[in-house]
């Protein structure tokens, strides 16, 4: 027994232009628009529902409205009639002048004229949120798995390279700071060492060193007397005779 409550039993796809080679054409209601069913299904009497058998399934599908392909088709409703559009398109209704009724279709983007208005989506397909290139344009090939893997590998390689480069930069800066601090410590130690100020091998006097001390004169206990002049005679003080 066929299950009419699940695909490929469901409402037709409204397509601009002819149905694809993997679809069944059910109707050409107006302008460039066609009603399409999945391959291997049958069109209902009203040509708005796709069924699994020729016996029909309209009553069952109308009780549980869904698209004949509910993976990549979205369901819309207008004035008592359901229809489907591909993911990424937008269902609309066009008002014909006079009493000619309405026309429904699936817009790619902005609407063409003021007589058209967008419809609210009833149910979104359970598969991809947007149609594949082969669904919208058969001449555009779908991305291959190898291209996806290549893009993923490139992203991983770029991230790894950035991490390695950052680590190398941190190591280089740390080594430079350590070298400068070590060199500064050596210089300060050489200037404050007592041997550096009093070493007999020093090429400059002790007083020339910054922060050093000046050498004192030799401690000689013998003091030279002033030299006497041969032309000068020494006189004794006169004797005070009054005492």
PDB file of C-alpha atoms in Angstrom:
ATOM      1  CA  UNK A   1       0.000   0.000   0.000  1.00  0.00           C
ATOM      2  CA  UNK A   2       1.365   3.418  -0.994  1.00  0.00           C
ATOM      3  CA  UNK A   3       1.960   6.124   1.599  1.00  0.00           C
ATOM      4  CA  UNK A   4       0.267   9.204   0.123  1.00  0.00           C
ATOM      5  CA  UNK A   5       1.140  11.360   3.129  1.00  0.00           C
ATOM      6  CA  UNK A   6       4.860  11.633   2.265  1.00  0.00           C
ATOM      7  CA  UNK A   7       6.914  12.528  -0.859  1.00  0.00           C
ATOM      8  CA  UNK A   8       6.735  12.091  -3.756  1.00  0.00           C
ATOM      9  CA  UNK A   9       3.079  12.649  -2.893  1.00  0.00           C
ATOM     10  CA  UNK A  10       2.471  16.393  -2.404  1.00  0.00           C
ATOM     11  CA  UNK A  11       1.925  19.737  -4.084  1.00  0.00           C
ATOM     12  CA  UNK A  12       3.607  20.636  -7.382  1.00  0.00           C
ATOM     13  CA  UNK A  13       6.576  22.924  -7.949  1.00  0.00           C
ATOM     14  CA  UNK A  14       5.828  26.161  -9.835  1.00  0.00           C
ATOM     15  CA  UNK A  15       8.812  26.632 -12.162  1.00  0.00           C
ATOM     16  CA  UNK A  16       9.636  29.521 -14.514  1.00  0.00           C
ATOM     17  CA  UNK A  17      10.266  27.787 -17.850  1.00  0.00           C
ATOM     18  CA  UNK A  18      10.011  24.107 -18.625  1.00  0.00           C
ATOM     19  CA  UNK A  19      10.436  21.407 -16.011  1.00  0.00           C
ATOM     20  CA  UNK A  20      13.870  19.768 -15.802  1.00  0.00           C
ATOM     21  CA  UNK A  21      14.750  16.389 -17.283  1.00  0.00           C
ATOM     22  CA  UNK A  22      14.324  14.742 -13.863  1.00  0.00           C
ATOM     23  CA  UNK A  23      10.822  16.195 -13.399  1.00  0.00           C
ATOM     24  CA  UNK A  24       7.397  15.469 -14.865  1.00  0.00           C
ATOM     25  CA  UNK A  25       5.452  18.315 -16.486  1.00  0.00           C
ATOM     26  CA  UNK A  26       1.880  18.440 -15.200  1.00  0.00           C
ATOM     27  CA  UNK A  27       0.540  21.774 -16.467  1.00  0.00           C
ATOM     28  CA  UNK A  28       1.322  25.106 -18.145  1.00  0.00           C
ATOM     29  CA  UNK A  29      -1.172  27.392 -16.343  1.00  0.00           C
ATOM     30  CA  UNK A  30      -0.079  30.859 -17.529  1.00  0.00           C
ATOM     31  CA  UNK A  31       2.790  32.812 -19.020  1.00  0.00           C
ATOM     32  CA  UNK A  32       6.163  31.084 -18.590  1.00  0.00           C
ATOM     33  CA  UNK A  33       5.051  29.108 -15.526  1.00  0.00           C
ATOM     34  CA  UNK A  34       4.808  25.302 -15.337  1.00  0.00           C
ATOM     35  CA  UNK A  35       3.667  22.821 -12.703  1.00  0.00           C
ATOM     36  CA  UNK A  36       6.321  20.114 -12.134  1.00  0.00           C
ATOM     37  CA  UNK A  37       6.316  16.821 -10.186  1.00  0.00           C
ATOM     38  CA  UNK A  38       9.248  14.597  -9.160  1.00  0.00           C
ATOM     39  CA  UNK A  39      10.291  11.987 -11.675  1.00  0.00           C
ATOM     40  CA  UNK A  40       8.327   8.733 -11.332  1.00  0.00           C
ATOM     41  CA  UNK A  41       5.224  10.383  -9.846  1.00  0.00           C
ATOM     42  CA  UNK A  42       1.799  11.043 -11.410  1.00  0.00           C
ATOM     43  CA  UNK A  43      -0.155  14.266 -11.801  1.00  0.00           C
ATOM     44  CA  UNK A  44      -3.518  14.566 -10.056  1.00  0.00           C
ATOM     45  CA  UNK A  45      -6.732  15.482 -11.879  1.00  0.00           C
ATOM     46  CA  UNK A  46      -6.413  19.162 -10.965  1.00  0.00           C
ATOM     47  CA  UNK A  47      -2.696  19.048 -11.926  1.00  0.00           C
ATOM     48  CA  UNK A  48      -1.681  20.706  -8.639  1.00  0.00           C
ATOM     49  CA  UNK A  49      -0.769  17.541  -6.703  1.00  0.00           C
ATOM     50  CA  UNK A  50       1.800  14.817  -7.420  1.00  0.00           C
ATOM     51  CA  UNK A  51       0.853  11.221  -6.516  1.00  0.00           C
ATOM     52  CA  UNK A  52       2.728   7.951  -6.306  1.00  0.00           C
ATOM     53  CA  UNK A  53       0.061   6.053  -8.279  1.00  0.00           C
ATOM     54  CA  UNK A  54      -2.447   6.804 -11.008  1.00  0.00           C
ATOM     55  CA  UNK A  55      -5.301   6.215  -8.592  1.00  0.00           C
ATOM     56  CA  UNK A  56      -4.777   9.693  -7.125  1.00  0.00           C
ATOM     57  CA  UNK A  57      -3.991  11.060  -3.656  1.00  0.00           C
ATOM     58  CA  UNK A  58      -5.492  14.545  -3.571  1.00  0.00           C
ATOM     59  CA  UNK A  59      -7.772  13.951  -0.577  1.00  0.00           C
ATOM     60  CA  UNK A  60      -4.931  12.658   1.603  1.00  0.00           C
ATOM     61  CA  UNK A  61      -2.478  15.425   0.596  1.00  0.00           C
ATOM     62  CA  UNK A  62      -5.057  18.181   1.184  1.00  0.00           C
ATOM     63  CA  UNK A  63      -5.536  16.925   4.755  1.00  0.00           C
ATOM     64  CA  UNK A  64      -1.770  17.217   5.332  1.00  0.00           C
ATOM     65  CA  UNK A  65      -0.451  19.881   2.909  1.00  0.00           C
ATOM     66  CA  UNK A  66       3.211  19.425   1.969  1.00  0.00           C
ATOM     67  CA  UNK A  67       5.435  19.633  -1.085  1.00  0.00           C
ATOM     68  CA  UNK A  68       6.115  16.624  -3.293  1.00  0.00           C
ATOM     69  CA  UNK A  69       9.779  17.289  -2.471  1.00  0.00           C
ATOM     70  CA  UNK A  70       9.827  18.684   1.054  1.00  0.00           C
ATOM     71  CA  UNK A  71      13.638  18.662   1.218  1.00  0.00           C
ATOM     72  CA  UNK A  72      14.352  21.542  -1.216  1.00  0.00           C
ATOM     73  CA  UNK A  73      10.871  22.987  -1.880  1.00  0.00           C
ATOM     74  CA  UNK A  74       8.949  25.529   0.233  1.00  0.00           C
ATOM     75  CA  UNK A  75       5.155  25.475   0.532  1.00  0.00           C
ATOM     76  CA  UNK A  76       2.967  28.583  -0.179  1.00  0.00           C
ATOM     77  CA  UNK A  77      -0.759  29.232  -0.082  1.00  0.00           C
ATOM     78  CA  UNK A  78      -2.979  31.588  -2.087  1.00  0.00           C
ATOM     79  CA  UNK A  79      -6.776  31.689  -2.171  1.00  0.00           C
ATOM     80  CA  UNK A  80      -7.420  28.052  -1.389  1.00  0.00           C
ATOM     81  CA  UNK A  81      -4.572  26.705  -3.526  1.00  0.00           C
ATOM     82  CA  UNK A  82      -1.188  25.424  -2.376  1.00  0.00           C
ATOM     83  CA  UNK A  83       1.971  25.380  -4.501  1.00  0.00           C
ATOM     84  CA  UNK A  84       5.739  25.075  -3.982  1.00  0.00           C
ATOM     85  CA  UNK A  85       8.873  27.110  -4.820  1.00  0.00           C
ATOM     86  CA  UNK A  86      12.541  26.153  -4.695  1.00  0.00           C
ATOM     87  CA  UNK A  87      14.475  27.172  -1.553  1.00  0.00           C
ATOM     88  CA  UNK A  88      15.837  30.666  -2.044  1.00  0.00           C
ATOM     89  CA  UNK A  89      12.897  31.873  -4.172  1.00  0.00           C
ATOM     90  CA  UNK A  90       9.816  33.737  -2.984  1.00  0.00           C
ATOM     91  CA  UNK A  91       6.196  32.856  -3.822  1.00  0.00           C
ATOM     92  CA  UNK A  92       4.058  35.703  -5.174  1.00  0.00           C
ATOM     93  CA  UNK A  93       0.606  36.367  -6.620  1.00  0.00           C
ATOM     94  CA  UNK A  94      -0.131  38.595  -9.603  1.00  0.00           C
ATOM     95  CA  UNK A  95      -3.508  40.273  -9.959  1.00  0.00           C
ATOM     96  CA  UNK A  96      -4.787  40.275 -13.547  1.00  0.00           C
ATOM     97  CA  UNK A  97      -6.910  43.211 -14.718  1.00  0.00           C
ATOM     98  CA  UNK A  98     -10.656  42.769 -14.836  1.00  0.00           C
ATOM     99  CA  UNK A  99     -12.051  39.418 -13.747  1.00  0.00           C
ATOM    100  CA  UNK A 100      -9.251  37.298 -15.137  1.00  0.00           C
ATOM    101  CA  UNK A 101      -8.264  35.993 -11.710  1.00  0.00           C
ATOM    102  CA  UNK A 102      -4.799  35.605 -10.180  1.00  0.00           C
ATOM    103  CA  UNK A 103      -1.537  34.063 -11.272  1.00  0.00           C
ATOM    104  CA  UNK A 104       1.015  32.542  -8.898  1.00  0.00           C
ATOM    105  CA  UNK A 105       4.761  32.133  -9.375  1.00  0.00           C
ATOM    106  CA  UNK A 106       8.180  32.057  -7.683  1.00  0.00           C
ATOM    107  CA  UNK A 107      10.276  35.231  -7.786  1.00  0.00           C
ATOM    108  CA  UNK A 108      14.087  35.225  -7.825  1.00  0.00           C
ATOM    109  CA  UNK A 109      14.333  38.603  -6.116  1.00  0.00           C
ATOM    110  CA  UNK A 110      12.438  41.862  -6.456  1.00  0.00           C
ATOM    111  CA  UNK A 111       8.997  41.779  -8.039  1.00  0.00           C
ATOM    112  CA  UNK A 112       8.506  43.016 -11.588  1.00  0.00           C
ATOM    113  CA  UNK A 113       5.517  45.336 -11.170  1.00  0.00           C
ATOM    114  CA  UNK A 114       2.991  46.758  -8.733  1.00  0.00           C
ATOM    115  CA  UNK A 115       0.363  44.137  -9.602  1.00  0.00           C
ATOM    116  CA  UNK A 116       2.487  41.472  -7.854  1.00  0.00           C
ATOM    117  CA  UNK A 117       2.694  40.891  -4.088  1.00  0.00           C
ATOM    118  CA  UNK A 118       4.681  38.422  -2.020  1.00  0.00           C
ATOM    119  CA  UNK A 119       3.096  35.496  -0.214  1.00  0.00           C
ATOM    120  CA  UNK A 120       3.888  34.123   3.237  1.00  0.00           C
ATOM    121  CA  UNK A 121       5.715  30.788   3.305  1.00  0.00           C
ATOM    122  CA  UNK A 122       3.684  28.021   4.991  1.00  0.00           C
ATOM    123  CA  UNK A 123       6.399  25.364   5.415  1.00  0.00           C
ATOM    124  CA  UNK A 124      10.119  25.437   4.679  1.00  0.00           C
ATOM    125  CA  UNK A 125      11.959  22.516   3.142  1.00  0.00           C
ATOM    126  CA  UNK A 126      13.785  20.246   5.558  1.00  0.00           C
ATOM    127  CA  UNK A 127      16.970  20.087   3.481  1.00  0.00           C
ATOM    128  CA  UNK A 128      19.410  22.799   2.396  1.00  0.00           C
ATOM    129  CA  UNK A 129      18.312  26.374   3.112  1.00  0.00           C
ATOM    130  CA  UNK A 130      19.236  27.411  -0.434  1.00  0.00           C
ATOM    131  CA  UNK A 131      19.060  25.570  -3.770  1.00  0.00           C
ATOM    132  CA  UNK A 132      22.165  24.077  -5.263  1.00  0.00           C
ATOM    133  CA  UNK A 133      23.523  25.673  -8.492  1.00  0.00           C
ATOM    134  CA  UNK A 134      22.310  22.674 -10.493  1.00  0.00           C
ATOM    135  CA  UNK A 135      18.725  23.326  -9.336  1.00  0.00           C
ATOM    136  CA  UNK A 136      18.681  27.013 -10.287  1.00  0.00           C
ATOM    137  CA  UNK A 137      20.890  26.673 -13.366  1.00  0.00           C
ATOM    138  CA  UNK A 138      21.786  23.214 -14.726  1.00  0.00           C
ATOM    139  CA  UNK A 139      24.816  24.658 -16.555  1.00  0.00           C
ATOM    140  CA  UNK A 140      26.561  25.566 -13.260  1.00  0.00           C
ATOM    141  CA  UNK A 141      28.250  22.520 -11.662  1.00  0.00           C
ATOM    142  CA  UNK A 142      27.844  21.883  -7.944  1.00  0.00           C
ATOM    143  CA  UNK A 143      30.931  22.289  -5.698  1.00  0.00           C
ATOM    144  CA  UNK A 144      32.899  19.059  -5.354  1.00  0.00           C
ATOM    145  CA  UNK A 145      33.920  17.471  -2.094  1.00  0.00           C
ATOM    146  CA  UNK A 146      37.594  17.970  -2.928  1.00  0.00           C
ATOM    147  CA  UNK A 147      37.090  21.740  -3.277  1.00  0.00           C
ATOM    148  CA  UNK A 148      35.427  21.879   0.146  1.00  0.00           C
ATOM    149  CA  UNK A 149      38.229  19.844   1.735  1.00  0.00           C
ATOM    150  CA  UNK A 150      40.848  22.086   0.083  1.00  0.00           C
ATOM    151  CA  UNK A 151      39.208  25.228   1.482  1.00  0.00           C
ATOM    152  CA  UNK A 152      39.042  23.679   4.964  1.00  0.00           C
ATOM    153  CA  UNK A 153      42.723  22.644   4.808  1.00  0.00           C
ATOM    154  CA  UNK A 154      43.758  26.160   3.750  1.00  0.00           C
ATOM    155  CA  UNK A 155      41.956  27.689   6.726  1.00  0.00           C
ATOM    156  CA  UNK A 156      43.583  25.252   9.175  1.00  0.00           C
ATOM    157  CA  UNK A 157      47.037  25.936   7.696  1.00  0.00           C
ATOM    158  CA  UNK A 158      46.592  29.706   7.992  1.00  0.00           C
ATOM    159  CA  UNK A 159      45.563  29.426  11.657  1.00  0.00           C
ATOM    160  CA  UNK A 160      48.489  27.126  12.490  1.00  0.00           C
ATOM    161  CA  UNK A 161      50.961  29.463  10.775  1.00  0.00           C
ATOM    162  CA  UNK A 162      49.666  32.441  12.742  1.00  0.00           C
ATOM    163  CA  UNK A 163      50.039  30.599  16.062  1.00  0.00           C
ATOM    164  CA  UNK A 164      53.622  29.469  15.285  1.00  0.00           C
ATOM    165  CA  UNK A 165      54.615  32.972  14.167  1.00  0.00           C
ATOM    166  CA  UNK A 166      53.213  34.533  17.336  1.00  0.00           C
ATOM    167  CA  UNK A 167      55.068  32.077  19.593  1.00  0.00           C
ATOM    168  CA  UNK A 168      58.347  32.721  17.768  1.00  0.00           C
ATOM    169  CA  UNK A 169      57.901  36.484  18.215  1.00  0.00           C
ATOM    170  CA  UNK A 170      57.348  36.115  21.982  1.00  0.00           C
ATOM    171  CA  UNK A 171      60.476  33.937  22.357  1.00  0.00           C
ATOM    172  CA  UNK A 172      62.599  36.440  20.391  1.00  0.00           C
ATOM    173  CA  UNK A 173      61.446  39.416  22.478  1.00  0.00           C
ATOM    174  CA  UNK A 174      62.034  37.524  25.742  1.00  0.00           C
ATOM    175  CA  UNK A 175      65.585  36.582  24.697  1.00  0.00           C
ATOM    176  CA  UNK A 176      66.382  40.183  23.725  1.00  0.00           C
ATOM    177  CA  UNK A 177      65.153  41.573  27.065  1.00  0.00           C
ATOM    178  CA  UNK A 178      67.180  38.942  29.001  1.00  0.00           C
ATOM    179  CA  UNK A 179      70.347  39.782  27.034  1.00  0.00           C
ATOM    180  CA  UNK A 180      70.008  43.540  27.646  1.00  0.00           C
ATOM    181  CA  UNK A 181      69.428  43.068  31.388  1.00  0.00           C
ATOM    182  CA  UNK A 182      72.399  40.709  31.697  1.00  0.00           C
ATOM    183  CA  UNK A 183      74.664  43.159  29.860  1.00  0.00           C
ATOM    184  CA  UNK A 184      73.548  46.012  32.097  1.00  0.00           C
ATOM    185  CA  UNK A 185      74.249  44.009  35.265  1.00  0.00           C
ATOM    186  CA  UNK A 186      77.793  43.235  34.081  1.00  0.00           C
ATOM    187  CA  UNK A 187      78.472  46.912  33.364  1.00  0.00           C
ATOM    188  CA  UNK A 188      77.236  48.046  36.803  1.00  0.00           C
ATOM    189  CA  UNK A 189      79.315  45.343  38.540  1.00  0.00           C
ATOM    190  CA  UNK A 190      82.522  46.437  36.751  1.00  0.00           C
ATOM    191  CA  UNK A 191      82.040  50.089  37.784  1.00  0.00           C
ATOM    192  CA  UNK A 192      81.300  49.406  41.466  1.00  0.00           C
ATOM    193  CA  UNK A 193      84.100  46.849  42.039  1.00  0.00           C
ATOM    194  CA  UNK A 194      86.907  48.122  44.453  1.00  0.00           C
ATOM    195  CA  UNK A 195      89.545  46.403  42.338  1.00  0.00           C
ATOM    196  CA  UNK A 196      88.540  48.479  39.383  1.00  0.00           C
ATOM    197  CA  UNK A 197      89.367  51.695  41.313  1.00  0.00           C
ATOM    198  CA  UNK A 198      92.680  50.728  43.021  1.00  0.00           C
ATOM    199  CA  UNK A 199      94.181  48.231  40.617  1.00  0.00           C
ATOM    200  CA  UNK A 200      97.867  48.981  39.994  1.00  0.00           C
ATOM    201  CA  UNK A 201      97.356  47.940  36.355  1.00  0.00           C
ATOM    202  CA  UNK A 202      94.867  50.682  35.695  1.00  0.00           C
ATOM    203  CA  UNK A 203      95.918  52.992  32.867  1.00  0.00           C
ATOM    204  CA  UNK A 204      94.420  56.156  34.476  1.00  0.00           C
ATOM    205  CA  UNK A 205      94.860  57.710  37.959  1.00  0.00           C
ATOM    206  CA  UNK A 206      92.470  56.632  40.684  1.00  0.00           C
ATOM    207  CA  UNK A 207      90.930  60.105  40.831  1.00  0.00           C
ATOM    208  CA  UNK A 208      89.778  59.806  37.205  1.00  0.00           C
ATOM    209  CA  UNK A 209      87.268  57.056  38.021  1.00  0.00           C
ATOM    210  CA  UNK A 210      83.762  58.289  38.624  1.00  0.00           C
ATOM    211  CA  UNK A 211      82.789  57.723  42.213  1.00  0.00           C
ATOM    212  CA  UNK A 212      86.420  56.859  43.187  1.00  0.00           C
ATOM    213  CA  UNK A 213      88.601  58.505  45.848  1.00  0.00           C
ATOM    214  CA  UNK A 214      91.633  60.765  45.656  1.00  0.00           C
ATOM    215  CA  UNK A 215      94.994  59.362  46.922  1.00  0.00           C
ATOM    216  CA  UNK A 216      96.449  61.081  50.012  1.00  0.00           C
ATOM    217  CA  UNK A 217     100.042  62.345  50.265  1.00  0.00           C
ATOM    218  CA  UNK A 218     102.657  59.965  51.637  1.00  0.00           C
ATOM    219  CA  UNK A 219     102.703  59.857  55.406  1.00  0.00           C
ATOM    220  CA  UNK A 220     106.330  61.105  55.927  1.00  0.00           C
ATOM    221  CA  UNK A 221     107.128  61.870  59.609  1.00  0.00           C
ATOM    222  CA  UNK A 222     110.093  64.061  58.631  1.00  0.00           C
ATOM    223  CA  UNK A 223     109.209  67.605  57.653  1.00  0.00           C
ATOM    224  CA  UNK A 224     111.694  69.677  55.727  1.00  0.00           C
ATOM    225  CA  UNK A 225     112.672  72.960  57.344  1.00  0.00           C
ATOM    226  CA  UNK A 226     112.551  76.174  55.486  1.00  0.00           C
ATOM    227  CA  UNK A 227     115.809  76.980  53.808  1.00  0.00           C
ATOM    228  CA  UNK A 228     117.771  79.879  55.241  1.00  0.00           C
ATOM    229  CA  UNK A 229     119.071  82.743  53.193  1.00  0.00           C
ATOM    230  CA  UNK A 230     122.894  83.198  53.438  1.00  0.00           C
ATOM    231  CA  UNK A 231     122.510  86.970  53.232  1.00  0.00           C
ATOM    232  CA  UNK A 232     120.198  87.155  56.134  1.00  0.00           C
ATOM    233  CA  UNK A 233     121.589  87.383  59.675  1.00  0.00           C
ATOM    234  CA  UNK A 234     119.730  86.230  62.696  1.00  0.00           C
ATOM    235  CA  UNK A 235     119.422  88.630  65.624  1.00  0.00           C
ATOM    236  CA  UNK A 236     118.611  87.846  69.179  1.00  0.00           C
ATOM    237  CA  UNK A 237     116.066  89.865  71.023  1.00  0.00           C
ATOM    238  CA  UNK A 238     117.469  92.512  73.319  1.00  0.00           C
ATOM    239  CA  UNK A 239     117.730  91.704  77.012  1.00  0.00           C
ATOM    240  CA  UNK A 240     115.379  93.625  79.222  1.00  0.00           C
ATOM    241  CA  UNK A 241     117.692  95.104  81.834  1.00  0.00           C
ATOM    242  CA  UNK A 242     114.951  96.591  83.950  1.00  0.00           C
ATOM    243  CA  UNK A 243     114.056  93.342  85.475  1.00  0.00           C
TER     244      UNK A 243
END
